Amino acid sequence: MTPTEEVDFDRVADLQAKILLGGRWTVPITVERNALFVMDGHHRLAVARRLRLAVMPAVLLGYDAVQVESWRPGETVTPADIFAMARSGRKFPYKTTRHVFHQDLPGCDVPLDSLRCAVPAGHAPSQIASVMP
C-alpha cells in the first residue's frame, strides 16, 4: 500500500493508543484497487506500521465509487492528481484530499494479534492487505 498524504503524528499517537486499548482493528482502510494507494486511512496505516502488523483490513475501490474533494478551500484535487502523486513517491500535505464514498463501507472487528500473522483466520485474502511496502 502506498500512502499519498502526510499524517499528523499527534493524531497517529492518539489513534494508536485507542487501538491498543481496544485490542481490535475496527475500521478498514480504503485502497485504490489497481494502483494500491491509500484513499482513506493514512493515520491507520501509520499506526499499523508502528505496531508492525503484517496485514490489515482494507476495502479495495475504484474512483467510480468515490468522489474526490479537497479539505483546503479553493483547492481542487482530482483522481489524476492523486495517481500522479502516488507515482511520484511524494505526498500531499496533511488534510489535502477528501474521499467521499458513494456507498456505506463495511466495518471490521479483528483482534490485533490476528493481524500480526500472515492472514487472520476467517478472513478472505481480498479483505486483507499487506501493511509493509
XYZ file of C-alpha atoms in Angstrom:
133
model
C 0.000 0.000 0.000
C 1.286 3.422 -0.918
C 0.368 6.470 1.176
C -0.342 9.645 -0.787
C -0.754 12.127 2.068
C 1.289 13.167 5.089
C -0.060 12.466 8.568
C -0.311 14.370 11.835
C 1.930 12.418 14.222
C -0.034 13.555 17.292
C -3.158 12.081 15.661
C -1.242 8.864 14.896
C -0.171 8.574 18.559
C -3.734 9.175 19.811
C -5.166 6.649 17.365
C -2.510 4.100 18.285
C -3.374 4.431 21.973
C -7.079 3.981 21.196
C -6.461 0.893 19.046
C -4.138 -0.662 21.637
C -6.650 -0.007 24.398
C -9.408 -1.765 22.460
C -7.104 -4.528 21.246
C -9.017 -4.731 17.964
C -8.949 -3.220 14.492
C -12.426 -1.877 13.738
C -12.097 0.354 10.668
C -10.537 -0.890 7.415
C -8.549 1.481 5.268
C -9.690 2.179 1.720
C -7.258 1.473 -1.066
C -7.423 2.155 -4.796
C -7.997 -1.309 -6.235
C -5.481 -1.220 -9.111
C -2.607 1.025 -8.025
C -2.978 0.084 -4.322
C -2.538 3.563 -2.911
C -4.368 4.706 0.196
C -7.543 6.686 -0.371
C -8.593 6.985 3.258
C -6.779 5.685 6.304
C -3.311 7.220 6.227
C -3.270 7.548 10.014
C -4.439 3.949 10.452
C -1.710 2.769 8.057
C 0.879 4.698 10.089
C -0.407 3.009 13.263
C -0.277 -0.422 11.602
C 3.330 0.176 10.595
C 4.235 1.401 14.095
C 2.672 -1.751 15.534
C 4.500 -3.833 12.917
C 1.310 -5.520 11.793
C 1.815 -7.946 8.926
C -1.613 -7.292 7.405
C -4.644 -5.122 7.978
C -8.262 -4.955 6.824
C -8.726 -2.964 3.643
C -11.532 -2.161 1.225
C -10.475 -2.038 -2.427
C -12.323 0.572 -4.505
C -12.080 2.419 -7.791
C -12.783 6.075 -8.418
C -16.111 5.145 -9.997
C -17.361 4.653 -6.400
C -15.593 7.654 -4.877
C -15.804 11.427 -5.160
C -12.616 13.407 -4.516
C -12.571 16.821 -2.881
C -10.008 18.903 -1.067
C -10.207 19.823 2.585
C -8.468 23.077 1.634
C -10.744 25.924 0.500
C -10.231 26.911 -3.128
C -8.044 23.896 -3.894
C -9.085 21.216 -6.366
C -7.816 17.642 -6.304
C -8.698 15.069 -8.954
C -8.105 11.329 -9.153
C -5.483 12.068 -11.835
C -3.653 14.325 -9.349
C -3.699 11.527 -6.780
C -2.403 8.933 -9.260
C 0.392 11.324 -10.265
C 1.335 11.959 -6.636
C 1.334 8.230 -5.845
C 3.580 7.502 -8.833
C 5.968 10.328 -7.943
C 6.741 8.983 -4.484
C 5.839 12.345 -2.948
C 2.868 13.011 -0.681
C 0.214 15.690 -0.418
C 0.317 17.764 2.769
C -1.841 16.569 5.670
C -5.580 17.118 5.121
C -5.414 17.819 1.377
C -7.517 15.025 -0.102
C -11.007 14.106 0.992
C -12.624 10.957 -0.373
C -16.418 10.782 -0.251
C -17.743 7.264 -0.723
C -20.941 6.619 -2.673
C -21.748 3.583 -0.542
C -21.501 2.644 3.097
C -18.229 0.902 3.723
C -18.028 -2.316 5.709
C -16.614 -2.277 9.191
C -14.475 -4.961 10.720
C -13.658 -6.375 14.114
C -10.305 -8.138 14.070
C -8.105 -8.845 17.112
C -4.725 -7.120 16.797
C -2.932 -10.399 17.430
C -4.556 -11.815 14.287
C -3.059 -9.006 12.219
C 0.444 -9.881 13.314
C 0.266 -13.131 11.319
C 0.028 -13.578 7.549
C -3.784 -13.898 7.133
C -6.239 -13.869 10.057
C -8.423 -16.968 10.294
C -11.897 -16.478 8.869
C -10.949 -13.554 6.607
C -10.724 -13.814 2.856
C -7.399 -12.653 1.354
C -9.313 -9.988 -0.621
C -10.276 -8.340 2.683
C -6.711 -8.172 3.945
C -3.867 -6.102 2.578
C -0.179 -6.175 3.373
C 0.961 -3.260 5.511
C 4.626 -3.280 4.643
C 5.748 -1.762 1.324
